[in-house]
CSV table of C-alpha atoms in Angstrom, one decimal:
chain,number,residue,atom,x,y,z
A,20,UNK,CA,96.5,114.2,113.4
A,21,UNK,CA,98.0,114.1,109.9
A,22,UNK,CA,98.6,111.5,107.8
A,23,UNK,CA,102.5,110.3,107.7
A,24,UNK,CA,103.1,107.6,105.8
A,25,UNK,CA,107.1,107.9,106.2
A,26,UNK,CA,106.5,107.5,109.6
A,27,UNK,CA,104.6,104.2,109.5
A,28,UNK,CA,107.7,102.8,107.3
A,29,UNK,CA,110.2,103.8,109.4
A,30,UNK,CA,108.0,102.9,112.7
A,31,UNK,CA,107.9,99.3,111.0
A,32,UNK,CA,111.5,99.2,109.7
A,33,UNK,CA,112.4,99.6,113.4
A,34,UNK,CA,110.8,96.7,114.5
A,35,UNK,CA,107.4,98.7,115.8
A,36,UNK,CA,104.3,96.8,116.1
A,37,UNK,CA,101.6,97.9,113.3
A,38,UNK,CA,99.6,99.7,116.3
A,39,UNK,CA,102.8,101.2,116.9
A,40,UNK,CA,103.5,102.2,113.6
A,41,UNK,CA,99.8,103.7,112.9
A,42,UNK,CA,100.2,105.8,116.1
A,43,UNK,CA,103.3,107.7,114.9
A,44,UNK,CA,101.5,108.1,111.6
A,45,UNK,CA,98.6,109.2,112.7
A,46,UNK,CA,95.9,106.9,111.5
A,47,UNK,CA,94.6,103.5,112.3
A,48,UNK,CA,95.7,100.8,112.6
A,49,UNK,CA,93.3,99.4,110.1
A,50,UNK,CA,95.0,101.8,108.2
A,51,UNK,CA,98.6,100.4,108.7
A,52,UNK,CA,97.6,96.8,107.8
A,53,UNK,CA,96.1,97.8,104.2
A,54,UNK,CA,99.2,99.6,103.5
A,55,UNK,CA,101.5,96.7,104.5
A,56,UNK,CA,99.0,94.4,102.0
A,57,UNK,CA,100.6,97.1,99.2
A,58,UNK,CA,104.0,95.7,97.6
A,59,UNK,CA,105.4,98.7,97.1
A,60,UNK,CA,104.9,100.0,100.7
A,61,UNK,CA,106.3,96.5,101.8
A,62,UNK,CA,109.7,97.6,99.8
A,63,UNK,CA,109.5,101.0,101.4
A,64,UNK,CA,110.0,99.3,104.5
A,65,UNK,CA,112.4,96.8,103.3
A,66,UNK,CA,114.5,99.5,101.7
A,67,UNK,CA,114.4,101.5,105.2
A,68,UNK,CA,115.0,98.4,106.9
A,69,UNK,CA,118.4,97.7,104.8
A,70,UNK,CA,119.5,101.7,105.5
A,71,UNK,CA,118.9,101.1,109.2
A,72,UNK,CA,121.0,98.0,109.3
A,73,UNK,CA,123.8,100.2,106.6
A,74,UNK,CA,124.2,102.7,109.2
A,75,UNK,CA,124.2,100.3,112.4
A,76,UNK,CA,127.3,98.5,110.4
A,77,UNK,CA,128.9,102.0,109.7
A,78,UNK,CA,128.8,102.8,113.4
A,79,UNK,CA,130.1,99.1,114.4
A,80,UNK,CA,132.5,99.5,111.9
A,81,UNK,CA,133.6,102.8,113.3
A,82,UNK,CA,133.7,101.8,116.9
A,83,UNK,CA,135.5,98.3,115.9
A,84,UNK,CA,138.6,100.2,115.6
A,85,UNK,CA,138.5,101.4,119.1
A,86,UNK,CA,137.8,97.6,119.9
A,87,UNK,CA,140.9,96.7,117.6
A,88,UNK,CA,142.9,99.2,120.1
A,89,UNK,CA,141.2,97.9,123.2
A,90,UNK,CA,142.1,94.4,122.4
A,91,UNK,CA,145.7,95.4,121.7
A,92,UNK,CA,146.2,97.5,124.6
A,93,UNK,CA,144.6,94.4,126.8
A,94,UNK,CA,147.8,92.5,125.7
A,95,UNK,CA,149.8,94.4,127.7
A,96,UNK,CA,147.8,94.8,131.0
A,97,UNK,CA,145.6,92.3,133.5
A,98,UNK,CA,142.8,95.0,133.9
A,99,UNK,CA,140.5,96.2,132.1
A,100,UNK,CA,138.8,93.0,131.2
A,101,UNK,CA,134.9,94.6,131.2
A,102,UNK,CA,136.6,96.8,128.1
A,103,UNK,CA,138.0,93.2,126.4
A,104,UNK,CA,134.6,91.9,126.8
A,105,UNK,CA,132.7,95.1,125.5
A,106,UNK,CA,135.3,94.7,122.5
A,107,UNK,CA,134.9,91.1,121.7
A,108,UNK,CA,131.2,91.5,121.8
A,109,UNK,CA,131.0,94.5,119.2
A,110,UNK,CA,133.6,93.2,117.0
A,111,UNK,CA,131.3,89.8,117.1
A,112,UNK,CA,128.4,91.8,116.3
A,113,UNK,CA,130.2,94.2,113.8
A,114,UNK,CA,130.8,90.5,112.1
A,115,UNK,CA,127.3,89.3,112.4
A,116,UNK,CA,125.2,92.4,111.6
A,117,UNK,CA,127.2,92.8,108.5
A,118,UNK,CA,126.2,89.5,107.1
A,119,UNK,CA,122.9,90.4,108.2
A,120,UNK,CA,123.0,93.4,105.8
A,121,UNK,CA,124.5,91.4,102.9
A,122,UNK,CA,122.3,88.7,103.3
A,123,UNK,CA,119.2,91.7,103.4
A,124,UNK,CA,120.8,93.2,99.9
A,125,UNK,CA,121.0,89.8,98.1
A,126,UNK,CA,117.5,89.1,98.9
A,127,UNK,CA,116.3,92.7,97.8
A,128,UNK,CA,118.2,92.3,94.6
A,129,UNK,CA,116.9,89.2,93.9
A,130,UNK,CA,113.3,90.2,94.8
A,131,UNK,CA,113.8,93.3,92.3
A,132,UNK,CA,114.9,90.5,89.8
A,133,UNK,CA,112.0,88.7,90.4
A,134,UNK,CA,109.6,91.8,89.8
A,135,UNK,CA,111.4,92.6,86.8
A,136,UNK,CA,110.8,90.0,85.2
């Protein structure tokens, strides 16, 4: 096996257990665990973390028109309430993963502050 490093961080930034993350890298899990006691590996996985939850809001956001339309067209019709539901639940968690991300970017920018200084 080869020694992936990007893997561990993306592994992790998904939510992957360290033995999870070592196996997709390719080393132990020993391994895994002194790279996570490394601040700038930590902010790798932050950072990939943050570009995960960017692109889950772009797709939410994307989809949330669709839900817009669903909603819209449910005004006018009795059926179709499984699609209303399916709407109201992405739209809600359009809403709540975006604060998720703005909430993850305040705290990185403050954590770069704090470095900086």
């Amino acid at each position: 096996m080869t020694t992936n490093r990007p893997a561990a961080v993306l592994a992790l930034a998904q939510g992957r257990s360290n033995h999870q993350a070592a196996t997709e890298a390719g080393v132990s899990t020993r391994t895994v665990l002194r790279w996570l006691e490394n601040d700038d590996f930590r902010q790798q996985v932050a950072e990939a973390r943050t570009m995960l939850l960017r692109l889950a809001v772009g797709r939410l956001a994307a989809a949330s028109v669709k839900a817009v339309d669903t909603l819209v067209d449910a005004l006018d019709t009795e059926k179709g309430q499984a699609r209303v539901q399916a709407a109201k639940v992405l739209l809600e968690s359009t809403l709540a993963l975006r604060e998720s991300l703005d909430v993850e970017e305040r705290l990185a920018a403050l954590e770069a502050e704090s470095r900086a200084r």
